[in-house]
Coordinates of C-alpha atoms in Angstrom, one line a residue:
M1 CA -2.2 -140.6 -91.7
T2 CA -5.8 -140.4 -90.6
K3 CA -8.3 -138.8 -93.0
Y4 CA -11.1 -136.7 -91.5
I5 CA -14.7 -136.5 -92.5
F6 CA -16.8 -133.7 -90.9
V7 CA -20.6 -134.0 -90.9
T8 CA -22.6 -130.8 -90.2
G9 CA -26.3 -130.1 -90.3
G10 CA -28.5 -127.3 -91.5
V11 CA -32.0 -125.9 -91.6
V12 CA -33.3 -127.9 -88.5
S13 CA -32.0 -130.3 -85.9
S14 CA -32.8 -134.0 -85.8
I15 CA -32.7 -134.5 -89.5
G16 CA -30.5 -137.5 -89.4
K17 CA -26.9 -136.4 -89.0
G18 CA -26.3 -139.2 -86.6
I19 CA -27.6 -142.0 -88.9
T20 CA -25.8 -140.4 -91.9
S21 CA -22.5 -140.4 -89.9
A22 CA -23.1 -143.9 -88.7
S23 CA -23.8 -145.1 -92.3
I24 CA -20.6 -143.4 -93.6
G25 CA -18.8 -145.4 -90.9
R26 CA -20.4 -148.6 -92.0
M27 CA -19.6 -147.9 -95.7
L28 CA -16.0 -147.3 -94.9
K29 CA -15.8 -150.4 -92.7
N30 CA -17.3 -152.4 -95.5
R31 CA -14.2 -151.4 -97.5
G32 CA -11.8 -152.8 -95.0
L33 CA -10.8 -149.5 -93.4
R34 CA -10.1 -148.9 -89.7
V35 CA -12.7 -146.4 -88.7
T36 CA -13.4 -144.3 -85.6
M37 CA -16.3 -142.0 -85.0
I38 CA -16.6 -138.9 -82.8
K39 CA -19.5 -136.8 -81.6
V40 CA -18.9 -133.1 -81.0
D41 CA -21.6 -131.6 -78.8
P42 CA -21.7 -127.9 -78.3
Y43 CA -23.6 -128.0 -75.0
V44 CA -21.7 -126.7 -72.0
N45 CA -22.4 -129.9 -70.0
V46 CA -19.2 -132.0 -69.5
D47 CA -21.2 -135.1 -70.6
A48 CA -24.8 -136.2 -71.0
G49 CA -25.0 -138.0 -67.7
T50 CA -27.0 -135.4 -65.8
M51 CA -29.5 -134.6 -68.5
N52 CA -33.1 -135.5 -68.3
P53 CA -34.1 -138.0 -71.0
Y54 CA -36.8 -135.6 -72.2
Q55 CA -34.0 -133.0 -72.8
H56 CA -31.6 -135.2 -74.6
G57 CA -32.9 -138.8 -75.0
E58 CA -30.9 -141.8 -73.9
V59 CA -27.6 -141.6 -72.1
F60 CA -25.3 -144.1 -73.9
V61 CA -22.5 -145.7 -71.8
T62 CA -19.2 -146.8 -73.3
D63 CA -16.9 -149.6 -72.0
D64 CA -14.8 -147.1 -70.1
G65 CA -17.8 -145.5 -68.4
A66 CA -18.3 -142.4 -70.4
E67 CA -21.9 -141.1 -70.4
T68 CA -22.5 -139.8 -73.9
D69 CA -25.0 -138.7 -76.5
L70 CA -27.2 -141.5 -78.0
D71 CA -25.5 -141.0 -81.4
L72 CA -22.5 -142.9 -80.1
G73 CA -24.9 -145.9 -79.8
N74 CA -25.7 -145.6 -83.5
Y75 CA -22.1 -145.4 -84.3
E76 CA -21.3 -148.5 -82.4
R77 CA -24.3 -150.4 -83.8
F78 CA -23.7 -149.5 -87.5
A79 CA -19.9 -149.7 -87.6
D80 CA -19.6 -152.5 -85.0
L81 CA -17.2 -150.5 -82.9
S82 CA -16.4 -150.1 -79.3
L83 CA -15.9 -146.4 -78.5
N84 CA -14.7 -144.6 -75.4
K85 CA -14.7 -141.3 -73.7
L86 CA -12.3 -139.8 -76.3
N87 CA -15.1 -140.2 -78.9
S88 CA -17.3 -137.7 -77.1
I89 CA -16.2 -134.1 -77.1
T90 CA -18.3 -131.3 -75.5
T91 CA -17.9 -127.6 -74.8
G92 CA -17.8 -128.5 -71.1
S93 CA -14.9 -130.9 -71.6
V94 CA -13.0 -128.6 -73.9
Y95 CA -13.2 -125.5 -71.7
G96 CA -12.6 -127.6 -68.6
S97 CA -9.3 -128.7 -70.2
V98 CA -8.3 -125.2 -71.3
I99 CA -9.0 -123.7 -67.9
A100 CA -7.1 -126.5 -66.2
K101 CA -4.1 -125.8 -68.4
E102 CA -4.3 -122.1 -67.7
R103 CA -4.3 -122.7 -64.0
R104 CA -1.2 -124.9 -64.3
G105 CA 0.5 -122.1 -66.2
D106 CA 0.8 -124.1 -69.4
Y107 CA 0.1 -121.1 -71.6
L108 CA 3.1 -119.2 -70.1
G109 CA 1.3 -116.0 -69.2
R110 CA -0.4 -115.6 -72.5
C111 CA -4.0 -114.3 -72.8
V112 CA -6.1 -117.3 -73.3
Q113 CA -8.5 -116.9 -76.3
V114 CA -11.0 -118.9 -78.3
I115 CA -8.6 -118.8 -81.2
P116 CA -6.1 -120.4 -81.0
H117 CA -6.4 -122.0 -77.6
V118 CA -9.9 -123.3 -77.6
T119 CA -9.8 -124.3 -81.2
D120 CA -6.4 -126.0 -80.7
E121 CA -7.9 -128.0 -77.8
I122 CA -10.8 -129.1 -80.0
K123 CA -8.4 -130.2 -82.8
E124 CA -6.2 -132.1 -80.5
A125 CA -9.2 -133.9 -78.9
I126 CA -10.2 -135.0 -82.4
R127 CA -6.7 -136.2 -83.3
R128 CA -6.3 -137.9 -79.9
A129 CA -9.4 -140.0 -80.5
A130 CA -8.2 -140.9 -84.0
R131 CA -4.7 -141.9 -82.7
D132 CA -6.3 -144.0 -79.9
K133 CA -7.9 -146.3 -82.5
G134 CA -5.2 -146.1 -85.1
A135 CA -7.9 -145.0 -87.5
D136 CA -7.6 -144.8 -91.3
V137 CA -10.6 -142.5 -91.3
A138 CA -12.3 -140.5 -88.5
V139 CA -15.9 -139.5 -88.9
I140 CA -16.8 -136.4 -86.8
E141 CA -20.4 -135.3 -86.4
V142 CA -20.8 -131.7 -85.2
G143 CA -24.0 -131.5 -83.1
G144 CA -26.6 -128.7 -83.5
T145 CA -27.1 -126.7 -86.7
V146 CA -25.1 -124.2 -88.6
G147 CA -25.7 -120.8 -87.2
D148 CA -26.0 -121.9 -83.5
I149 CA -23.7 -119.5 -81.6
E150 CA -22.3 -122.3 -79.4
S151 CA -21.2 -124.2 -82.5
L152 CA -18.9 -121.5 -83.8
P153 CA -15.6 -122.6 -82.0
F154 CA -16.1 -126.1 -83.3
L155 CA -16.8 -125.0 -86.9
E156 CA -13.7 -122.8 -86.8
A157 CA -11.7 -125.7 -85.5
I158 CA -12.8 -128.1 -88.3
R159 CA -12.3 -125.4 -90.9
Q160 CA -8.7 -125.3 -89.9
F161 CA -8.3 -129.0 -90.7
K162 CA -8.6 -128.3 -94.5
K163 CA -5.2 -126.7 -94.6
E164 CA -3.6 -128.8 -91.9
A165 CA -4.7 -132.2 -93.2
G166 CA -3.6 -131.3 -96.8
P167 CA -5.1 -132.4 -100.1
G168 CA -7.5 -135.3 -99.7
G169 CA -7.0 -135.2 -95.9
S170 CA -10.4 -133.9 -95.0
L171 CA -14.0 -133.9 -96.3
Y172 CA -17.0 -131.8 -95.4
I173 CA -20.5 -133.3 -95.6
H174 CA -23.5 -131.2 -95.0
V175 CA -26.9 -132.8 -94.1
T176 CA -29.8 -130.6 -94.9
L177 CA -33.6 -130.7 -95.2
I178 CA -35.4 -130.3 -98.5
P179 CA -38.9 -129.5 -97.2
G180 CA -42.2 -130.1 -99.1
V181 CA -44.7 -127.3 -98.9
G182 CA -48.2 -126.6 -100.1
P183 CA -51.0 -129.0 -101.1
W184 CA -48.8 -130.7 -103.7
N185 CA -45.8 -131.1 -101.4
E186 CA -43.6 -129.0 -103.6
L187 CA -39.9 -129.5 -102.7
K188 CA -38.0 -126.4 -101.9
T189 CA -34.2 -125.9 -102.1
K190 CA -34.0 -122.4 -100.7
P191 CA -33.5 -123.5 -97.1
T192 CA -30.6 -125.6 -98.1
Q193 CA -29.1 -122.7 -100.2
H194 CA -29.3 -120.5 -97.1
S195 CA -27.8 -123.2 -94.9
V196 CA -24.8 -123.7 -97.2
A197 CA -24.4 -119.9 -97.5
K198 CA -24.2 -119.7 -93.7
L199 CA -21.6 -122.5 -93.6
R200 CA -19.5 -120.8 -96.2
E201 CA -19.6 -117.6 -94.1
V202 CA -17.5 -119.4 -91.5
G203 CA -15.1 -120.6 -94.2
I204 CA -16.4 -124.2 -94.7
H205 CA -17.2 -125.2 -98.3
P206 CA -19.2 -128.5 -98.2
D207 CA -17.9 -131.2 -100.6
I208 CA -21.1 -133.3 -100.4
L209 CA -24.7 -132.5 -99.7
V210 CA -27.0 -135.2 -98.1
C211 CA -30.5 -134.0 -98.8
R212 CA -33.3 -135.3 -96.5
S213 CA -36.7 -135.3 -98.1
K214 CA -40.0 -137.0 -98.2
S215 CA -40.0 -137.3 -102.0
P216 CA -37.3 -138.1 -104.6
L217 CA -35.2 -135.3 -105.9
S218 CA -35.7 -134.5 -109.6
Q219 CA -32.8 -134.0 -112.0
E220 CA -33.7 -130.4 -112.1
M221 CA -33.4 -130.0 -108.4
R222 CA -30.1 -131.8 -108.3
E223 CA -28.8 -129.4 -111.0
K224 CA -30.1 -126.4 -109.0
L225 CA -28.5 -127.5 -105.8
S226 CA -25.3 -128.2 -107.6
L227 CA -25.3 -124.7 -109.1
F228 CA -26.4 -122.6 -106.1
C229 CA -24.5 -124.6 -103.5
D230 CA -21.4 -125.0 -105.6
V231 CA -21.0 -128.7 -105.3
D232 CA -20.6 -131.3 -108.0
E233 CA -23.9 -132.8 -109.2
E234 CA -22.7 -136.3 -108.2
A235 CA -22.2 -135.0 -104.7
V236 CA -25.9 -134.2 -104.2
I237 CA -27.0 -137.3 -102.3
E238 CA -30.7 -138.1 -101.8
S239 CA -31.7 -139.4 -98.4
M240 CA -35.4 -140.3 -98.1
D241 CA -37.2 -141.8 -95.2
V242 CA -37.0 -145.6 -95.1
P243 CA -38.8 -148.3 -93.1
S244 CA -35.6 -149.3 -91.3
I245 CA -32.6 -147.2 -90.5
Y246 CA -30.3 -150.2 -91.3
E247 CA -31.3 -149.8 -95.0
V248 CA -29.6 -146.4 -95.2
P249 CA -26.0 -147.6 -95.8
L250 CA -27.1 -149.8 -98.7
I251 CA -29.2 -147.0 -100.2
F252 CA -26.2 -144.7 -99.9
E253 CA -24.1 -147.3 -101.7
R254 CA -26.6 -147.4 -104.6
E255 CA -26.4 -143.6 -104.8
G256 CA -22.6 -144.0 -105.2
F257 CA -22.0 -142.2 -101.8
G258 CA -19.4 -144.7 -100.6
D259 CA -17.3 -144.6 -103.8
L260 CA -17.5 -140.8 -103.8
V261 CA -16.1 -140.5 -100.3
A262 CA -13.3 -143.0 -101.1
K263 CA -12.5 -141.0 -104.3
R264 CA -12.5 -137.6 -102.6
L265 CA -10.2 -138.8 -99.8
Y266 CA -7.8 -140.6 -102.2
L267 CA -8.3 -143.8 -100.1
Y268 CA -7.2 -146.0 -102.9
D269 CA -4.4 -145.3 -105.3
S270 CA -4.7 -147.9 -108.0
K271 CA -8.2 -149.2 -108.3
P272 CA -11.7 -148.3 -107.0
S273 CA -12.8 -149.5 -103.6
V274 CA -14.9 -152.6 -103.4
A275 CA -17.5 -152.7 -100.6
D276 CA -18.3 -156.1 -98.9
L277 CA -22.1 -155.7 -98.5
Q278 CA -22.9 -159.4 -97.7
E279 CA -23.2 -159.1 -94.0
W280 CA -25.3 -155.9 -94.1
E281 CA -27.5 -157.3 -96.8
R282 CA -28.2 -160.3 -94.6
V283 CA -29.4 -157.9 -91.9
T284 CA -31.7 -155.9 -94.1
T285 CA -33.1 -159.1 -95.7
A286 CA -34.0 -160.5 -92.3
I287 CA -35.8 -157.2 -91.6
A288 CA -37.6 -157.1 -94.9
Q289 CA -38.6 -160.8 -95.0
P290 CA -39.4 -162.0 -91.4
K291 CA -40.8 -165.5 -90.9
R292 CA -43.0 -164.6 -87.9
T293 CA -44.3 -161.6 -85.9
V294 CA -44.3 -161.1 -82.2
E295 CA -45.2 -158.3 -79.9
V296 CA -43.1 -157.1 -77.0
A297 CA -44.2 -154.5 -74.4
I298 CA -41.7 -151.9 -73.2
V299 CA -42.9 -150.7 -69.7
G300 CA -41.2 -147.4 -68.8
K301 CA -41.7 -143.9 -67.6
Y302 CA -40.5 -142.0 -70.6
T303 CA -42.7 -143.6 -73.3
D304 CA -43.7 -140.3 -74.8
L305 CA -40.0 -139.9 -75.9
R306 CA -38.9 -143.1 -77.6
D307 CA -35.3 -141.8 -77.9
A308 CA -35.0 -142.3 -74.1
Y309 CA -34.9 -146.0 -74.9
M310 CA -33.0 -146.0 -78.2
S311 CA -30.6 -148.8 -77.4
V312 CA -33.3 -151.0 -75.9
I313 CA -35.5 -150.6 -78.9
E314 CA -32.7 -151.4 -81.3
A315 CA -31.5 -154.4 -79.2
I316 CA -35.0 -155.9 -79.3
H317 CA -35.1 -155.5 -83.0
H318 CA -31.7 -157.1 -83.2
G319 CA -33.2 -160.1 -81.3
G320 CA -35.9 -160.1 -84.0
I321 CA -33.3 -160.1 -86.8
A322 CA -31.5 -163.1 -85.2
N323 CA -34.8 -165.0 -85.0
L324 CA -36.1 -163.9 -88.5
A325 CA -39.0 -162.2 -86.6
K326 CA -40.6 -158.9 -86.9
V327 CA -41.0 -157.4 -83.4
N328 CA -43.9 -155.0 -82.9
L329 CA -43.5 -152.8 -79.8
R330 CA -46.3 -152.0 -77.4
W331 CA -45.5 -148.9 -75.4
V332 CA -46.9 -149.0 -71.9
E333 CA -46.5 -146.0 -69.5
S334 CA -45.7 -147.5 -66.2
A335 CA -47.8 -145.0 -64.3
D336 CA -50.9 -146.2 -66.3
L337 CA -50.5 -149.6 -64.7
E338 CA -51.1 -148.1 -61.3
S339 CA -54.7 -147.2 -62.3
K340 CA -55.5 -149.8 -65.0
P341 CA -55.1 -153.6 -64.7
A342 CA -52.0 -155.2 -66.2
A343 CA -54.3 -157.8 -67.8
E344 CA -55.8 -155.1 -69.9
L345 CA -52.7 -153.1 -70.9
L346 CA -50.5 -156.2 -71.4
A347 CA -53.1 -158.5 -72.9
G348 CA -51.7 -160.6 -75.8
V349 CA -48.1 -159.5 -75.6
N350 CA -45.5 -162.2 -76.2
G351 CA -42.8 -160.6 -74.1
V352 CA -42.2 -157.8 -71.5
V353 CA -39.2 -155.6 -71.1
V354 CA -38.7 -153.2 -68.1
P355 CA -35.8 -150.9 -69.0
G356 CA -33.6 -148.8 -66.8
G357 CA -34.7 -145.7 -65.0
F358 CA -34.5 -143.7 -61.8
G359 CA -36.9 -142.3 -59.2
E360 CA -40.2 -143.4 -57.7
R361 CA -42.7 -142.3 -60.5
G362 CA -44.3 -145.3 -62.0
V363 CA -42.5 -147.9 -59.8
E364 CA -45.7 -149.6 -58.6
G365 CA -46.8 -149.9 -62.2
K366 CA -43.6 -151.6 -63.2
L367 CA -44.1 -154.0 -60.3
E368 CA -47.5 -154.8 -61.7
A369 CA -45.9 -155.6 -65.1
V370 CA -43.3 -157.8 -63.5
Q371 CA -46.0 -159.8 -61.5
Y372 CA -48.1 -160.2 -64.7
A373 CA -45.2 -161.6 -66.7
R374 CA -44.1 -163.9 -63.8
E375 CA -47.5 -165.3 -63.1
N376 CA -48.6 -165.7 -66.7
K377 CA -45.3 -167.2 -67.9
I378 CA -44.7 -164.4 -70.4
P379 CA -41.0 -164.0 -71.3
Y380 CA -39.5 -161.1 -69.2
L381 CA -36.2 -159.2 -69.4
G382 CA -35.5 -156.6 -66.8
L383 CA -32.6 -154.1 -67.4
C384 CA -31.0 -152.5 -64.4
Y385 CA -34.0 -151.0 -62.7
G386 CA -35.9 -153.9 -64.3
L387 CA -33.8 -156.3 -62.2
Q388 CA -34.5 -154.3 -59.1
M389 CA -38.2 -154.3 -59.8
A390 CA -38.1 -158.1 -60.3
V391 CA -36.4 -158.6 -57.0
I392 CA -38.9 -156.3 -55.2
E393 CA -41.9 -158.0 -56.7
F394 CA -40.6 -161.5 -55.9
A395 CA -39.8 -160.4 -52.3
R396 CA -43.3 -159.1 -51.8
N397 CA -45.4 -161.6 -53.6
V398 CA -43.4 -164.9 -53.3
A399 CA -41.2 -164.5 -50.3
G400 CA -43.9 -162.7 -48.3
L401 CA -41.8 -159.7 -47.3
E402 CA -44.5 -157.1 -47.0
G403 CA -43.5 -153.6 -47.9
A404 CA -40.2 -154.7 -49.6
N405 CA -38.8 -151.9 -51.7
T406 CA -35.7 -150.1 -52.8
T407 CA -34.3 -147.3 -50.6
E408 CA -34.2 -145.1 -53.6
V409 CA -38.0 -145.0 -53.4
D410 CA -38.6 -145.6 -49.7
R411 CA -35.8 -144.9 -47.2
D412 CA -37.9 -146.4 -44.4
T413 CA -38.9 -149.7 -46.1
P414 CA -39.0 -152.6 -43.6
H415 CA -37.3 -154.8 -46.2
P416 CA -34.7 -152.9 -48.2
V417 CA -34.0 -155.7 -50.7
I418 CA -32.4 -153.0 -53.0
H419 CA -30.1 -150.5 -51.4
I420 CA -27.4 -148.0 -52.4
L421 CA -23.9 -149.3 -53.2
P422 CA -21.7 -148.8 -50.2
E423 CA -19.2 -146.8 -52.2
Q424 CA -22.0 -144.5 -53.3
E425 CA -23.2 -143.5 -49.8
Q426 CA -20.9 -140.4 -49.5
V427 CA -21.1 -139.3 -53.1
E428 CA -22.6 -135.8 -53.4
E429 CA -21.8 -134.8 -57.0
K430 CA -24.1 -136.2 -59.7
G431 CA -21.9 -136.2 -62.8
A432 CA -20.0 -139.4 -63.7
T433 CA -20.2 -140.8 -60.1
M434 CA -22.3 -143.9 -60.6
R435 CA -21.0 -147.4 -61.2
L436 CA -20.2 -146.9 -64.8
G437 CA -18.7 -148.9 -67.7
L438 CA -17.6 -152.5 -68.3
Y439 CA -17.4 -154.9 -65.4
P440 CA -16.9 -158.7 -65.3
C441 CA -19.8 -161.1 -64.4
R442 CA -19.3 -164.7 -63.5
L443 CA -22.2 -167.0 -64.5
A444 CA -23.4 -170.0 -62.4
E445 CA -23.5 -173.5 -63.9
G446 CA -26.9 -174.8 -64.9
T447 CA -28.6 -171.5 -65.2
V448 CA -30.4 -169.8 -68.1
A449 CA -27.8 -167.1 -68.1
R450 CA -24.9 -169.5 -68.5
D451 CA -26.8 -171.3 -71.3
V452 CA -27.6 -168.1 -73.1
Y453 CA -24.0 -166.7 -73.0
G454 CA -22.3 -170.1 -73.5
E455 CA -19.4 -169.1 -71.3
A456 CA -18.5 -168.6 -67.6
L457 CA -17.2 -165.1 -67.6
V458 CA -18.7 -162.1 -69.5
Y459 CA -18.3 -158.4 -69.5
E460 CA -21.2 -155.9 -69.5
R461 CA -21.7 -152.1 -69.2
H462 CA -23.3 -150.7 -66.0
R463 CA -24.9 -147.4 -65.0
H464 CA -26.4 -147.5 -61.5
R465 CA -26.1 -146.5 -57.8
F466 CA -28.3 -149.1 -56.2
E467 CA -27.8 -152.9 -55.9
F468 CA -29.3 -156.1 -54.6
N469 CA -29.0 -156.2 -50.8
N470 CA -27.0 -159.3 -49.8
Q471 CA -28.7 -159.5 -46.5
Y472 CA -31.7 -160.9 -48.3
R473 CA -29.8 -163.1 -50.7
D474 CA -30.2 -166.4 -48.9
E475 CA -33.8 -165.8 -47.9
L476 CA -34.9 -165.0 -51.5
A477 CA -32.8 -167.8 -52.9
A478 CA -34.6 -170.2 -50.5
K479 CA -37.9 -169.1 -52.0
G480 CA -36.8 -169.8 -55.6
L481 CA -35.0 -166.7 -56.8
V482 CA -31.9 -167.8 -58.7
I483 CA -28.8 -165.7 -58.5
S484 CA -27.2 -166.7 -61.8
G485 CA -24.6 -164.0 -62.2
T486 CA -22.4 -162.2 -59.8
S487 CA -19.2 -160.1 -59.7
P488 CA -16.2 -162.5 -59.7
D489 CA -15.7 -162.0 -56.0
G490 CA -19.4 -162.9 -55.4
R491 CA -20.1 -159.6 -53.7
L492 CA -22.5 -158.0 -56.2
V493 CA -25.5 -159.7 -57.7
E494 CA -25.5 -159.1 -61.5
I495 CA -28.2 -161.4 -62.8
V496 CA -31.3 -163.0 -61.3
E497 CA -33.7 -165.5 -62.9
L498 CA -36.5 -167.9 -62.2
K499 CA -36.9 -171.6 -62.8
D500 CA -40.0 -173.1 -64.3
H501 CA -40.5 -170.1 -66.5
P502 CA -40.1 -169.8 -70.3
F503 CA -37.6 -166.9 -69.8
F504 CA -37.5 -164.6 -66.8
V505 CA -34.2 -162.8 -66.4
G506 CA -33.1 -159.5 -64.8
T507 CA -29.7 -157.9 -65.2
Q508 CA -28.1 -155.2 -63.1
F509 CA -26.2 -154.1 -66.2
H510 CA -27.3 -152.8 -69.6
P511 CA -26.9 -155.5 -72.3
E512 CA -28.6 -153.3 -74.8
F513 CA -25.5 -151.2 -75.1
R514 CA -23.5 -154.1 -76.6
S515 CA -26.0 -155.4 -79.1
R516 CA -25.5 -155.1 -82.8
P517 CA -27.8 -155.6 -85.8
N518 CA -25.4 -158.2 -87.3
R519 CA -24.7 -159.7 -83.8
A520 CA -27.6 -159.6 -81.5
H521 CA -26.9 -159.6 -77.8
P522 CA -27.5 -163.2 -76.5
L523 CA -30.1 -162.1 -73.9
F524 CA -32.2 -160.2 -76.5
R525 CA -31.8 -163.1 -78.9
R526 CA -33.1 -165.5 -76.3
L527 CA -35.9 -163.1 -75.2
I528 CA -37.3 -163.0 -78.8
E529 CA -36.8 -166.7 -79.2
A530 CA -39.0 -167.2 -76.1
A531 CA -41.5 -164.6 -77.3
C532 CA -41.8 -166.5 -80.7
A533 CA -42.5 -169.7 -78.7
N534 CA -45.1 -167.8 -76.7
A535 CA -46.7 -166.6 -79.9
A536 CA -46.9 -170.0 -81.5
P537 CA -50.4 -171.2 -82.5
S538 CA -50.3 -174.1 -80.1
K539 CA -49.4 -171.7 -77.3
R540 CA -52.3 -169.3 -78.2
K541 CA -54.8 -172.1 -78.2

């Protein structure tokens, strides 16, 4: 039977519940267990797809096209999993299901209530995700903080697991902040005490505390937390800031966290669990001991909020790990390139990435970045909108199609080299209506893409409404734009590239979603390889 680990948070939001949960998943997988991970989000939206990045950060897309919270990206990267729509549970999806059942008459005339109908729906959604993966252990992160009114039905639902799962069937982990105050940064446990008290008010007694702090916890503080929060002293886990988030699972292992979880869940009957840390140690060693350093510019419109590009950031660093290189990121607001020269804002970078996006703000700046990378032979990777920008720039400045654009930005452009997908023309609703999820892509012989992937057919995740306009395919190809990847039927352009360039590739899909620290995506691995060559002393001279 599946065991369940519930991760809650207290004091403040954004203290690392997602990384803690992902690290737990990694530790369990290191012990040879089948793991699945679930994010419970109390917001009323059905999914994250319609949210502004400034509100909620990146929208992460799964193989089956679910638009989810960015934490699912961390789960996939840490535990090397492929999750799906069942792994994302929201208030909107839960109440939508309950209301649909009520309309069908499933409740047989009963008054539908939060308890038991909504809480039963939450529990069944969790169990359904666990069954789908045949998981030994399911790790469930509850979004928000204890005390949030919208979280109460979810907290009540996970409380009920204690009795239903039986002894050793469930575990409650509470992530909390130990703030430092005053001129001497004195650590205070009182906020954690209040947070745990609030959790206990709803009937949940945490088994383990994960304490986020800027400074180490003293023995006295551990004893105090153990006494006032009623947890064993060994269950007070220190979690300090680290240079790389990928160090966290190994730090937790040194704290005894992994063994403690295994013991509390009775995962092993006869002997203690043994964690295989070799692969993860290779990742952290590559991060800590790079052989070279390169700089890559991310040119986007949400650069004030780095979470909007979480998967892109991590995939770039994965490319660095694969090349034993430290990658420094230069953040360039695309709108700034409309008033300042690209030669100034991009001077000295070894690679340029234009990530996905929507709308017209900053488009001309992105085009300036593309042109600078193309003309100066700087390795370039365009992701979704980044492919579309590469096509527009090429059409204008190489093919001579003056005013070429995407109809997303200019409906009256004389050369709509990018236009809306035919199946999207009549779509009015915004939620979950784009081309979403995993689709096949056939790679042409003799292209960079085919060489990078090393195979003829690959599968990648999509999230877009607009595409390359096939009416311009022959014209642009005649001028030197290489169509190196298409849908198997040849209808949709998936990858474009340029010859006689160190590395210039645009993808209509989002390869960043499938990259892992222990298994960098081939396109990001090759981008950083090209950036390293661009940064070589002979090149600089």
